């Protein structure tokens, strides 16, 4: 136990060095907290009175952000009782130096004892000036800071409580949307199937009835897509998105998806033109093929939807460093510069209208972004309004030698 003296008086205090999490790296002085049995590798925040824990965390945060924290009053739980102590903290490279005393008057000699570097001397001098201000009659400024600090802590507690409540509500919202979408999917599929059956026998219907039937078919198709998107988004938002990864030949997967969209493109007199510069050793990726096909299908469908009849669409596969890049290039409407920020956000749509009257849920690109990022890739868009757009996403190459079966 060490004591230090000034003018015949004994000054006692605790000084230690800790990391940003509060773990003690080294105890430099401890001559009045023996009852706590502080030792290295303890977290000093554990010895704070429970009601002051948040205040202690803010004390550390202020040191990290500003370089120091001056004269914080924090309650310590020691020997079965609570003591109010004065704290000063100073950032020292990657660590924090913490000074604790019972009485404010003991801080000045304690700080003098630990003036180590020139940089720290400047910080300590500034800290001591503030403490001296605290001891003068004109301490309104510091009292106001203390009051604001306490108010900030209370607001932080309220914010934490509100965030917890909002998280609970968000979970309930996702659960409700998932249940509603799931319950709607089957009856909507039945309506769609029945409308398709009736359309096959449309020879018995007049022109107006055929138009009504086509409307029922198109709206049912749109609503099923909306339901599927809602199911996807509730899964993604809940944080439970699961990837069933397997080794996939990306060229085969892309060609297969293009074939599925050829009929849709043909209805608007479009060609889907595919090209690849991938090396044979770069054909394989370890992905959830169903989800990546969902992304690719969404980009191709959007290109068809927002392109004028007769304009071809180009699908490209390239490689860059350790990634495979999928690109869909159209000569369509393009996107206004001020509307580019709306892309990849849920329920946000540009002012562009589909050239064939197709519907949009405003969720496809948002879902695509989340799927790509879950695979460790990135998705982006480039566009010139009136000339066309390029939507592309990247996936990490598979670094092994096995090929998908």
mmCIF file of C-alpha atoms in Angstrom:
data_model
loop_
_atom_site.group_PDB
_atom_site.id
_atom_site.type_symbol
_atom_site.label_atom_id
_atom_site.label_comp_id
_atom_site.label_asym_id
_atom_site.label_seq_id
_atom_site.Cartn_x
_atom_site.Cartn_y
_atom_site.Cartn_z
ATOM 1 C CA UNK A 1 0.000 0.000 0.000
ATOM 2 C CA UNK A 2 1.395 3.391 -1.009
ATOM 3 C CA UNK A 3 0.533 6.803 0.428
ATOM 4 C CA UNK A 4 1.760 10.141 -0.886
ATOM 5 C CA UNK A 5 2.040 13.318 1.147
ATOM 6 C CA UNK A 6 1.695 17.024 0.485
ATOM 7 C CA UNK A 7 2.116 19.635 3.272
ATOM 8 C CA UNK A 8 1.799 16.910 5.881
ATOM 9 C CA UNK A 9 -1.561 15.655 4.542
ATOM 10 C CA UNK A 10 -2.247 12.125 3.332
ATOM 11 C CA UNK A 11 -3.893 11.889 -0.087
ATOM 12 C CA UNK A 12 -5.411 8.636 -1.135
ATOM 13 C CA UNK A 13 -6.670 7.520 -4.509
ATOM 14 C CA UNK A 14 -6.919 4.823 -7.147
ATOM 15 C CA UNK A 15 -5.185 5.031 -10.522
ATOM 16 C CA UNK A 16 -5.252 2.342 -13.190
ATOM 17 C CA UNK A 17 -4.811 1.839 -16.906
ATOM 18 C CA UNK A 18 -7.618 0.047 -18.792
ATOM 19 C CA UNK A 19 -8.701 -0.716 -22.351
ATOM 20 C CA UNK A 20 -11.797 0.670 -24.081
ATOM 21 C CA UNK A 21 -13.982 -2.122 -22.719
ATOM 22 C CA UNK A 22 -13.029 -1.273 -19.109
ATOM 23 C CA UNK A 23 -10.669 -4.245 -18.551
ATOM 24 C CA UNK A 24 -7.853 -3.229 -16.203
ATOM 25 C CA UNK A 25 -4.408 -3.531 -17.800
ATOM 26 C CA UNK A 26 -2.329 -2.245 -14.886
ATOM 27 C CA UNK A 27 -3.051 -0.841 -11.413
ATOM 28 C CA UNK A 28 -0.735 2.128 -10.814
ATOM 29 C CA UNK A 29 -1.993 3.182 -7.383
ATOM 30 C CA UNK A 30 -4.567 1.767 -4.963
ATOM 31 C CA UNK A 31 -4.585 2.780 -1.358
ATOM 32 C CA UNK A 32 -8.210 2.932 -0.369
ATOM 33 C CA UNK A 33 -10.124 0.313 -2.356
ATOM 34 C CA UNK A 34 -8.607 -2.818 -0.815
ATOM 35 C CA UNK A 35 -12.095 -4.030 0.059
ATOM 36 C CA UNK A 36 -12.898 -4.335 -3.640
ATOM 37 C CA UNK A 37 -9.868 -6.570 -4.241
ATOM 38 C CA UNK A 38 -9.198 -4.942 -7.603
ATOM 39 C CA UNK A 39 -6.699 -6.817 -9.738
ATOM 40 C CA UNK A 40 -5.508 -6.797 -13.304
ATOM 41 C CA UNK A 41 -7.884 -8.160 -15.956
ATOM 42 C CA UNK A 42 -10.922 -7.237 -13.833
ATOM 43 C CA UNK A 43 -13.437 -4.918 -15.482
ATOM 44 C CA UNK A 44 -13.706 -1.867 -13.264
ATOM 45 C CA UNK A 45 -17.272 -1.213 -14.516
ATOM 46 C CA UNK A 46 -18.318 -4.300 -12.526
ATOM 47 C CA UNK A 47 -17.523 -2.459 -9.293
ATOM 48 C CA UNK A 48 -19.817 0.458 -10.084
ATOM 49 C CA UNK A 49 -23.187 0.623 -8.371
ATOM 50 C CA UNK A 50 -25.689 -1.020 -10.743
ATOM 51 C CA UNK A 51 -27.750 2.166 -11.096
ATOM 52 C CA UNK A 52 -24.613 4.040 -12.215
ATOM 53 C CA UNK A 53 -23.461 1.414 -14.755
ATOM 54 C CA UNK A 54 -24.755 3.401 -17.751
ATOM 55 C CA UNK A 55 -23.085 6.528 -16.370
ATOM 56 C CA UNK A 56 -19.771 4.638 -16.157
ATOM 57 C CA UNK A 57 -20.114 3.506 -19.756
ATOM 58 C CA UNK A 58 -20.742 7.118 -20.848
ATOM 59 C CA UNK A 59 -17.659 8.181 -18.882
ATOM 60 C CA UNK A 60 -15.526 5.774 -20.940
ATOM 61 C CA UNK A 61 -17.252 6.835 -24.161
ATOM 62 C CA UNK A 62 -16.480 10.515 -23.523
ATOM 63 C CA UNK A 63 -12.796 9.727 -22.949
ATOM 64 C CA UNK A 64 -12.613 7.758 -26.201
ATOM 65 C CA UNK A 65 -14.368 10.480 -28.216
ATOM 66 C CA UNK A 66 -12.834 13.649 -26.686
ATOM 67 C CA UNK A 67 -9.564 12.507 -25.108
ATOM 68 C CA UNK A 68 -10.586 13.053 -21.506
ATOM 69 C CA UNK A 69 -13.477 13.246 -19.035
ATOM 70 C CA UNK A 70 -13.356 15.587 -16.048
ATOM 71 C CA UNK A 71 -14.796 15.246 -12.554
ATOM 72 C CA UNK A 72 -17.545 12.731 -13.069
ATOM 73 C CA UNK A 73 -19.321 11.739 -9.869
ATOM 74 C CA UNK A 74 -19.980 8.004 -9.967
ATOM 75 C CA UNK A 75 -21.076 5.683 -7.167
ATOM 76 C CA UNK A 76 -18.788 2.774 -6.285
ATOM 77 C CA UNK A 77 -20.117 -0.310 -4.521
ATOM 78 C CA UNK A 78 -17.537 -1.305 -1.876
ATOM 79 C CA UNK A 79 -17.679 -3.242 1.392
ATOM 80 C CA UNK A 80 -21.426 -3.614 1.102
ATOM 81 C CA UNK A 81 -22.008 0.126 0.902
ATOM 82 C CA UNK A 82 -22.197 2.722 -1.855
ATOM 83 C CA UNK A 83 -19.597 5.508 -2.007
ATOM 84 C CA UNK A 84 -19.732 8.565 -4.233
ATOM 85 C CA UNK A 85 -16.348 9.194 -5.869
ATOM 86 C CA UNK A 86 -14.827 11.692 -8.285
ATOM 87 C CA UNK A 87 -13.483 10.338 -11.581
ATOM 88 C CA UNK A 88 -11.075 11.789 -14.153
ATOM 89 C CA UNK A 89 -10.130 9.894 -17.291
ATOM 90 C CA UNK A 90 -7.473 10.586 -19.929
ATOM 91 C CA UNK A 91 -6.883 8.779 -23.206
ATOM 92 C CA UNK A 92 -3.321 7.505 -23.502
ATOM 93 C CA UNK A 93 -2.660 6.011 -26.949
ATOM 94 C CA UNK A 94 -4.771 2.817 -27.126
ATOM 95 C CA UNK A 95 -5.516 2.840 -23.402
ATOM 96 C CA UNK A 96 -7.327 4.942 -20.809
ATOM 97 C CA UNK A 97 -5.837 6.286 -17.568
ATOM 98 C CA UNK A 98 -8.453 6.575 -14.799
ATOM 99 C CA UNK A 99 -8.059 8.559 -11.555
ATOM 100 C CA UNK A 100 -10.522 8.033 -8.659
ATOM 101 C CA UNK A 101 -10.675 9.896 -5.328
ATOM 102 C CA UNK A 102 -13.247 10.359 -2.605
ATOM 103 C CA UNK A 103 -12.737 14.119 -2.293
ATOM 104 C CA UNK A 104 -12.305 16.558 -5.156
ATOM 105 C CA UNK A 105 -9.386 18.250 -3.375
ATOM 106 C CA UNK A 106 -7.346 15.061 -3.630
ATOM 107 C CA UNK A 107 -7.373 15.056 -7.430
ATOM 108 C CA UNK A 108 -4.784 17.801 -7.958
ATOM 109 C CA UNK A 109 -1.838 16.106 -6.171
ATOM 110 C CA UNK A 110 -2.864 12.754 -7.609
ATOM 111 C CA UNK A 111 -2.721 14.179 -11.132
ATOM 112 C CA UNK A 112 0.697 15.753 -10.419
ATOM 113 C CA UNK A 113 2.042 12.344 -9.485
ATOM 114 C CA UNK A 114 1.275 10.910 -12.917
ATOM 115 C CA UNK A 115 2.443 13.650 -15.315
ATOM 116 C CA UNK A 116 4.243 11.247 -17.640
ATOM 117 C CA UNK A 117 4.593 12.579 -21.206
ATOM 118 C CA UNK A 118 4.504 16.136 -22.547
ATOM 119 C CA UNK A 119 1.264 15.369 -24.357
ATOM 120 C CA UNK A 120 -0.270 14.058 -21.158
ATOM 121 C CA UNK A 121 1.025 17.076 -19.247
ATOM 122 C CA UNK A 122 -0.979 19.336 -21.549
ATOM 123 C CA UNK A 123 -4.084 17.223 -21.072
ATOM 124 C CA UNK A 124 -3.613 17.076 -17.303
ATOM 125 C CA UNK A 125 -3.023 20.817 -17.112
ATOM 126 C CA UNK A 126 -6.300 21.415 -18.917
ATOM 127 C CA UNK A 127 -8.069 18.943 -16.638
ATOM 128 C CA UNK A 128 -6.652 20.645 -13.537
ATOM 129 C CA UNK A 129 -7.817 24.068 -14.778
ATOM 130 C CA UNK A 130 -11.351 22.728 -15.090
ATOM 131 C CA UNK A 131 -11.163 21.192 -11.612
ATOM 132 C CA UNK A 132 -9.937 24.515 -10.196
ATOM 133 C CA UNK A 133 -12.875 26.234 -11.886
ATOM 134 C CA UNK A 134 -15.086 23.718 -10.166
ATOM 135 C CA UNK A 135 -13.691 24.802 -6.796
ATOM 136 C CA UNK A 136 -14.328 28.531 -7.414
ATOM 137 C CA UNK A 137 -17.542 30.373 -6.641
ATOM 138 C CA UNK A 138 -18.283 30.781 -10.327
ATOM 139 C CA UNK A 139 -19.084 27.150 -11.136
ATOM 140 C CA UNK A 140 -22.328 27.659 -13.008
ATOM 141 C CA UNK A 141 -20.800 26.484 -16.272
ATOM 142 C CA UNK A 142 -19.635 23.163 -14.849
ATOM 143 C CA UNK A 143 -22.893 22.664 -12.986
ATOM 144 C CA UNK A 144 -24.733 23.145 -16.257
ATOM 145 C CA UNK A 145 -22.496 20.561 -17.926
ATOM 146 C CA UNK A 146 -23.137 18.137 -15.078
ATOM 147 C CA UNK A 147 -26.878 18.739 -15.329
ATOM 148 C CA UNK A 148 -26.858 18.237 -19.090
ATOM 149 C CA UNK A 149 -24.782 15.092 -18.690
ATOM 150 C CA UNK A 150 -27.306 13.622 -16.238
ATOM 151 C CA UNK A 151 -30.129 14.584 -18.571
ATOM 152 C CA UNK A 152 -28.302 12.895 -21.465
ATOM 153 C CA UNK A 153 -27.940 9.699 -19.439
ATOM 154 C CA UNK A 154 -31.664 9.727 -18.640
ATOM 155 C CA UNK A 155 -32.501 10.280 -22.304
ATOM 156 C CA UNK A 156 -30.183 7.419 -23.253
ATOM 157 C CA UNK A 157 -32.037 5.130 -20.865
ATOM 158 C CA UNK A 158 -35.367 6.197 -22.349
ATOM 159 C CA UNK A 159 -34.003 5.699 -25.870
ATOM 160 C CA UNK A 160 -32.759 2.215 -24.991
ATOM 161 C CA UNK A 161 -36.168 1.350 -23.560
ATOM 162 C CA UNK A 162 -37.933 2.745 -26.648
ATOM 163 C CA UNK A 163 -35.609 0.802 -28.963
ATOM 164 C CA UNK A 164 -36.418 -2.426 -27.129
ATOM 165 C CA UNK A 165 -40.151 -1.727 -27.501
ATOM 166 C CA UNK A 166 -39.720 -0.883 -31.198
ATOM 167 C CA UNK A 167 -37.784 -4.100 -31.752
ATOM 168 C CA UNK A 168 -40.605 -6.081 -30.150
ATOM 169 C CA UNK A 169 -43.159 -4.304 -32.354
ATOM 170 C CA UNK A 170 -41.024 -4.945 -35.449
ATOM 171 C CA UNK A 171 -40.869 -8.663 -34.627
ATOM 172 C CA UNK A 172 -44.666 -8.732 -34.203
ATOM 173 C CA UNK A 173 -45.112 -6.848 -37.485
ATOM 174 C CA UNK A 174 -42.898 -9.311 -39.359
ATOM 175 C CA UNK A 175 -44.722 -12.251 -37.807
ATOM 176 C CA UNK A 176 -48.108 -10.785 -38.806
ATOM 177 C CA UNK A 177 -46.997 -10.031 -42.381
ATOM 178 C CA UNK A 178 -45.558 -13.521 -42.722
ATOM 179 C CA UNK A 179 -48.775 -15.170 -41.498
ATOM 180 C CA UNK A 180 -50.991 -12.948 -43.678
ATOM 181 C CA UNK A 181 -48.866 -13.510 -46.788
ATOM 182 C CA UNK A 182 -48.731 -17.253 -46.217
ATOM 183 C CA UNK A 183 -52.512 -17.476 -45.793
ATOM 184 C CA UNK A 184 -53.109 -15.415 -48.939
ATOM 185 C CA UNK A 185 -50.773 -17.366 -51.213
ATOM 186 C CA UNK A 186 -52.922 -20.497 -51.670
ATOM 187 C CA UNK A 187 -56.270 -18.812 -52.504
ATOM 188 C CA UNK A 188 -54.534 -16.414 -54.891
ATOM 189 C CA UNK A 189 -52.816 -19.322 -56.632
ATOM 190 C CA UNK A 190 -56.205 -21.001 -57.019
ATOM 191 C CA UNK A 191 -57.690 -17.866 -58.606
ATOM 192 C CA UNK A 192 -54.731 -17.619 -60.991
ATOM 193 C CA UNK A 193 -54.980 -21.280 -61.999
ATOM 194 C CA UNK A 194 -58.743 -21.052 -62.549
ATOM 195 C CA UNK A 195 -58.371 -17.898 -64.651
ATOM 196 C CA UNK A 196 -55.771 -19.659 -66.817
ATOM 197 C CA UNK A 197 -58.125 -22.621 -67.228
ATOM 198 C CA UNK A 198 -60.948 -20.316 -68.295
ATOM 199 C CA UNK A 199 -58.686 -18.493 -70.733
ATOM 200 C CA UNK A 200 -57.947 -21.788 -72.469
ATOM 201 C CA UNK A 201 -61.703 -22.117 -73.165
ATOM 202 C CA UNK A 202 -62.212 -18.449 -73.989
ATOM 203 C CA UNK A 203 -63.887 -19.340 -77.293
ATOM 204 C CA UNK A 204 -67.177 -19.535 -75.393
ATOM 205 C CA UNK A 205 -66.751 -16.006 -73.984
ATOM 206 C CA UNK A 206 -67.448 -12.648 -75.596
ATOM 207 C CA UNK A 207 -64.777 -9.954 -75.980
ATOM 208 C CA UNK A 208 -65.718 -8.077 -72.806
ATOM 209 C CA UNK A 209 -65.679 -11.263 -70.714
ATOM 210 C CA UNK A 210 -62.242 -12.152 -72.082
ATOM 211 C CA UNK A 211 -60.948 -8.702 -71.046
ATOM 212 C CA UNK A 212 -62.341 -9.178 -67.531
ATOM 213 C CA UNK A 213 -60.750 -12.609 -67.344
ATOM 214 C CA UNK A 214 -57.376 -11.264 -68.478
ATOM 215 C CA UNK A 215 -57.615 -8.544 -65.843
ATOM 216 C CA UNK A 216 -58.329 -11.169 -63.138
ATOM 217 C CA UNK A 217 -55.365 -13.220 -64.354
ATOM 218 C CA UNK A 218 -52.918 -10.268 -64.417
ATOM 219 C CA UNK A 219 -54.004 -8.928 -61.011
ATOM 220 C CA UNK A 220 -53.794 -12.383 -59.453
ATOM 221 C CA UNK A 221 -50.308 -12.812 -60.847
ATOM 222 C CA UNK A 222 -49.251 -9.436 -59.454
ATOM 223 C CA UNK A 223 -50.757 -10.193 -56.015
ATOM 224 C CA UNK A 224 -48.974 -13.552 -55.843
ATOM 225 C CA UNK A 225 -45.695 -11.783 -56.586
ATOM 226 C CA UNK A 226 -46.478 -9.258 -53.843
ATOM 227 C CA UNK A 227 -47.215 -12.073 -51.387
ATOM 228 C CA UNK A 228 -43.933 -13.818 -52.315
ATOM 229 C CA UNK A 229 -42.034 -10.548 -51.826
ATOM 230 C CA UNK A 230 -43.675 -9.992 -48.438
ATOM 231 C CA UNK A 231 -42.699 -13.491 -47.348
ATOM 232 C CA UNK A 232 -39.139 -12.818 -48.497
ATOM 233 C CA UNK A 233 -38.914 -9.465 -46.766
ATOM 234 C CA UNK A 234 -40.299 -10.736 -43.442
ATOM 235 C CA UNK A 235 -37.683 -13.486 -43.461
ATOM 236 C CA UNK A 236 -34.899 -11.035 -44.294
ATOM 237 C CA UNK A 237 -36.003 -8.396 -41.756
ATOM 238 C CA UNK A 238 -36.274 -10.957 -38.969
ATOM 239 C CA UNK A 239 -32.620 -11.822 -39.491
ATOM 240 C CA UNK A 240 -33.428 -15.471 -40.155
ATOM 241 C CA UNK A 241 -32.379 -15.575 -43.824
ATOM 242 C CA UNK A 242 -30.813 -18.987 -44.415
ATOM 243 C CA UNK A 243 -28.527 -19.795 -47.306
ATOM 244 C CA UNK A 244 -28.480 -23.385 -48.554
ATOM 245 C CA UNK A 245 -25.131 -23.140 -50.278
ATOM 246 C CA UNK A 246 -23.876 -25.622 -52.820
ATOM 247 C CA UNK A 247 -21.355 -25.607 -55.653
ATOM 248 C CA UNK A 248 -22.948 -24.190 -58.794
ATOM 249 C CA UNK A 249 -21.774 -23.686 -62.366
ATOM 250 C CA UNK A 250 -22.714 -20.035 -62.786
ATOM 251 C CA UNK A 251 -22.711 -20.199 -66.585
ATOM 252 C CA UNK A 252 -25.239 -23.042 -66.616
ATOM 253 C CA UNK A 253 -27.337 -21.286 -63.969
ATOM 254 C CA UNK A 254 -27.368 -18.026 -65.963
ATOM 255 C CA UNK A 255 -28.215 -19.720 -69.263
ATOM 256 C CA UNK A 256 -31.055 -21.609 -67.598
ATOM 257 C CA UNK A 257 -32.491 -18.375 -66.215
ATOM 258 C CA UNK A 258 -32.209 -16.648 -69.559
ATOM 259 C CA UNK A 259 -34.180 -19.447 -71.225
ATOM 260 C CA UNK A 260 -36.956 -19.062 -68.649
ATOM 261 C CA UNK A 261 -37.280 -15.381 -69.618
ATOM 262 C CA UNK A 262 -37.021 -15.738 -73.408
ATOM 263 C CA UNK A 263 -40.760 -16.168 -73.911
ATOM 264 C CA UNK A 264 -41.483 -13.024 -71.899
ATOM 265 C CA UNK A 265 -38.906 -11.069 -73.947
ATOM 266 C CA UNK A 266 -40.288 -12.474 -77.226
ATOM 267 C CA UNK A 267 -43.705 -11.001 -76.433
ATOM 268 C CA UNK A 268 -42.037 -7.575 -76.688
ATOM 269 C CA UNK A 269 -39.892 -8.555 -79.710
ATOM 270 C CA UNK A 270 -36.690 -8.558 -77.639
ATOM 271 C CA UNK A 271 -33.624 -10.805 -77.757
ATOM 272 C CA UNK A 272 -31.748 -11.861 -74.622
ATOM 273 C CA UNK A 273 -28.089 -11.953 -75.671
ATOM 274 C CA UNK A 274 -25.651 -13.788 -73.398
ATOM 275 C CA UNK A 275 -21.856 -13.508 -73.292
ATOM 276 C CA UNK A 276 -19.194 -14.693 -70.868
ATOM 277 C CA UNK A 277 -15.487 -14.038 -70.432
ATOM 278 C CA UNK A 278 -15.107 -16.377 -67.463
ATOM 279 C CA UNK A 279 -12.163 -18.750 -67.505
ATOM 280 C CA UNK A 280 -12.996 -22.475 -67.107
ATOM 281 C CA UNK A 281 -11.474 -22.306 -63.603
ATOM 282 C CA UNK A 282 -13.776 -19.440 -62.625
ATOM 283 C CA UNK A 283 -17.121 -21.044 -63.423
ATOM 284 C CA UNK A 284 -17.907 -22.288 -59.924
ATOM 285 C CA UNK A 285 -19.423 -20.403 -57.001
ATOM 286 C CA UNK A 286 -20.704 -21.694 -53.665
ATOM 287 C CA UNK A 287 -24.150 -20.111 -53.369
ATOM 288 C CA UNK A 288 -27.803 -20.677 -52.625
ATOM 289 C CA UNK A 289 -28.723 -21.213 -56.276
ATOM 290 C CA UNK A 290 -32.459 -20.639 -55.753
ATOM 291 C CA UNK A 291 -31.862 -17.234 -54.188
ATOM 292 C CA UNK A 292 -29.246 -16.131 -56.726
ATOM 293 C CA UNK A 293 -31.593 -17.177 -59.536
ATOM 294 C CA UNK A 294 -34.222 -15.006 -57.847
ATOM 295 C CA UNK A 295 -31.839 -12.020 -58.057
ATOM 296 C CA UNK A 296 -30.887 -12.737 -61.673
ATOM 297 C CA UNK A 297 -34.505 -13.266 -62.675
ATOM 298 C CA UNK A 298 -35.504 -9.968 -61.028
ATOM 299 C CA UNK A 299 -32.838 -8.009 -62.925
ATOM 300 C CA UNK A 300 -33.704 -9.602 -66.280
ATOM 301 C CA UNK A 301 -37.445 -9.154 -65.696
ATOM 302 C CA UNK A 302 -36.921 -5.469 -64.812
ATOM 303 C CA UNK A 303 -34.860 -4.939 -67.962
ATOM 304 C CA UNK A 304 -37.678 -6.430 -70.064
ATOM 305 C CA UNK A 305 -40.317 -4.521 -68.137
ATOM 306 C CA UNK A 306 -38.738 -1.072 -68.590
ATOM 307 C CA UNK A 307 -37.455 -1.485 -72.156
ATOM 308 C CA UNK A 308 -39.371 -0.561 -75.284
ATOM 309 C CA UNK A 309 -40.375 -3.390 -77.654
ATOM 310 C CA UNK A 310 -37.598 -4.348 -80.057
ATOM 311 C CA UNK A 311 -34.691 -3.302 -77.801
ATOM 312 C CA UNK A 312 -32.348 -6.195 -77.029
ATOM 313 C CA UNK A 313 -31.016 -7.004 -73.533
ATOM 314 C CA UNK A 314 -27.477 -8.181 -72.826
ATOM 315 C CA UNK A 315 -26.567 -10.503 -69.954
ATOM 316 C CA UNK A 316 -22.850 -10.743 -69.233
ATOM 317 C CA UNK A 317 -20.577 -12.815 -66.997
ATOM 318 C CA UNK A 318 -17.139 -11.440 -66.169
ATOM 319 C CA UNK A 319 -14.503 -11.888 -63.500
ATOM 320 C CA UNK A 320 -12.542 -9.346 -61.523
ATOM 321 C CA UNK A 321 -9.964 -10.350 -58.916
ATOM 322 C CA UNK A 322 -11.686 -12.938 -56.687
ATOM 323 C CA UNK A 323 -15.246 -12.174 -57.802
ATOM 324 C CA UNK A 324 -17.670 -13.173 -60.539
ATOM 325 C CA UNK A 325 -19.716 -10.266 -61.895
ATOM 326 C CA UNK A 326 -23.220 -10.688 -63.338
ATOM 327 C CA UNK A 327 -24.453 -7.750 -65.459
ATOM 328 C CA UNK A 328 -27.786 -7.035 -67.136
ATOM 329 C CA UNK A 329 -27.579 -4.248 -69.708
ATOM 330 C CA UNK A 330 -30.676 -2.718 -71.286
ATOM 331 C CA UNK A 331 -31.429 0.094 -73.719
ATOM 332 C CA UNK A 332 -34.557 1.057 -71.859
ATOM 333 C CA UNK A 333 -35.971 4.124 -70.185
ATOM 334 C CA UNK A 334 -33.026 4.721 -67.890
ATOM 335 C CA UNK A 335 -33.349 6.266 -64.431
ATOM 336 C CA UNK A 336 -33.315 9.932 -63.512
ATOM 337 C CA UNK A 337 -30.206 10.934 -61.565
ATOM 338 C CA UNK A 338 -32.257 12.300 -58.662
ATOM 339 C CA UNK A 339 -34.093 8.973 -58.368
ATOM 340 C CA UNK A 340 -31.032 6.689 -58.221
ATOM 341 C CA UNK A 341 -31.107 6.775 -54.400
ATOM 342 C CA UNK A 342 -34.564 5.167 -54.450
ATOM 343 C CA UNK A 343 -33.155 1.940 -55.871
ATOM 344 C CA UNK A 344 -32.573 -0.993 -53.498
ATOM 345 C CA UNK A 345 -34.875 0.516 -50.856
ATOM 346 C CA UNK A 346 -38.043 -1.227 -49.675
ATOM 347 C CA UNK A 347 -41.348 0.050 -51.092
ATOM 348 C CA UNK A 348 -39.596 2.809 -53.077
ATOM 349 C CA UNK A 349 -40.168 3.147 -56.813
ATOM 350 C CA UNK A 350 -39.000 5.512 -59.530
ATOM 351 C CA UNK A 351 -41.406 7.457 -61.724
ATOM 352 C CA UNK A 352 -40.711 5.099 -64.658
ATOM 353 C CA UNK A 353 -43.704 3.126 -65.880
ATOM 354 C CA UNK A 354 -43.406 -0.354 -67.347
ATOM 355 C CA UNK A 355 -43.644 -0.282 -71.136
ATOM 356 C CA UNK A 356 -46.073 -3.231 -71.162
ATOM 357 C CA UNK A 357 -48.200 -2.251 -68.175
ATOM 358 C CA UNK A 358 -46.486 -4.748 -65.824
ATOM 359 C CA UNK A 359 -46.905 -4.162 -62.095
ATOM 360 C CA UNK A 360 -44.231 -3.527 -59.468
ATOM 361 C CA UNK A 361 -44.202 -4.147 -55.709
ATOM 362 C CA UNK A 362 -41.207 -1.922 -55.009
ATOM 363 C CA UNK A 363 -39.511 -4.787 -53.145
ATOM 364 C CA UNK A 364 -37.612 -6.748 -55.801
ATOM 365 C CA UNK A 365 -34.357 -4.748 -55.793
ATOM 366 C CA UNK A 366 -34.367 -4.418 -51.998
ATOM 367 C CA UNK A 367 -34.680 -8.193 -51.598
ATOM 368 C CA UNK A 368 -32.015 -8.735 -54.278
ATOM 369 C CA UNK A 369 -29.595 -6.456 -52.425
ATOM 370 C CA UNK A 370 -30.063 -8.301 -49.143
ATOM 371 C CA UNK A 371 -29.588 -11.696 -50.821
ATOM 372 C CA UNK A 372 -26.400 -10.619 -52.613
ATOM 373 C CA UNK A 373 -24.936 -9.070 -49.457
ATOM 374 C CA UNK A 374 -25.772 -12.234 -47.476
ATOM 375 C CA UNK A 375 -23.520 -14.066 -49.978
ATOM 376 C CA UNK A 376 -20.690 -11.583 -49.379
ATOM 377 C CA UNK A 377 -21.228 -9.738 -52.666
ATOM 378 C CA UNK A 378 -22.326 -6.281 -53.787
ATOM 379 C CA UNK A 379 -25.021 -5.001 -56.130
ATOM 380 C CA UNK A 380 -25.088 -1.673 -57.969
ATOM 381 C CA UNK A 381 -26.798 0.248 -60.756
ATOM 382 C CA UNK A 382 -25.585 2.691 -63.409
ATOM 383 C CA UNK A 383 -27.965 4.550 -65.667
ATOM 384 C CA UNK A 384 -28.308 7.352 -68.200
ATOM 385 C CA UNK A 385 -31.854 8.654 -68.378
ATOM 386 C CA UNK A 386 -33.405 7.956 -71.764
ATOM 387 C CA UNK A 387 -30.601 5.607 -72.868
ATOM 388 C CA UNK A 388 -30.642 2.609 -70.561
ATOM 389 C CA UNK A 389 -29.278 1.016 -67.403
ATOM 390 C CA UNK A 390 -26.730 -1.509 -66.202
ATOM 391 C CA UNK A 391 -27.536 -3.545 -63.092
ATOM 392 C CA UNK A 392 -24.740 -5.756 -61.827
ATOM 393 C CA UNK A 393 -23.848 -7.817 -58.792
ATOM 394 C CA UNK A 394 -20.761 -9.675 -57.672
ATOM 395 C CA UNK A 395 -20.241 -12.996 -55.910
ATOM 396 C CA UNK A 396 -17.020 -14.447 -54.468
ATOM 397 C CA UNK A 397 -15.357 -17.128 -56.578
ATOM 398 C CA UNK A 398 -15.165 -20.612 -55.158
ATOM 399 C CA UNK A 399 -11.532 -21.214 -54.247
ATOM 400 C CA UNK A 400 -11.669 -25.009 -54.312
ATOM 401 C CA UNK A 401 -11.397 -27.328 -57.281
ATOM 402 C CA UNK A 402 -14.657 -29.271 -56.993
ATOM 403 C CA UNK A 403 -17.418 -28.781 -59.490
ATOM 404 C CA UNK A 404 -21.150 -28.883 -58.848
ATOM 405 C CA UNK A 405 -22.782 -32.179 -59.544
#
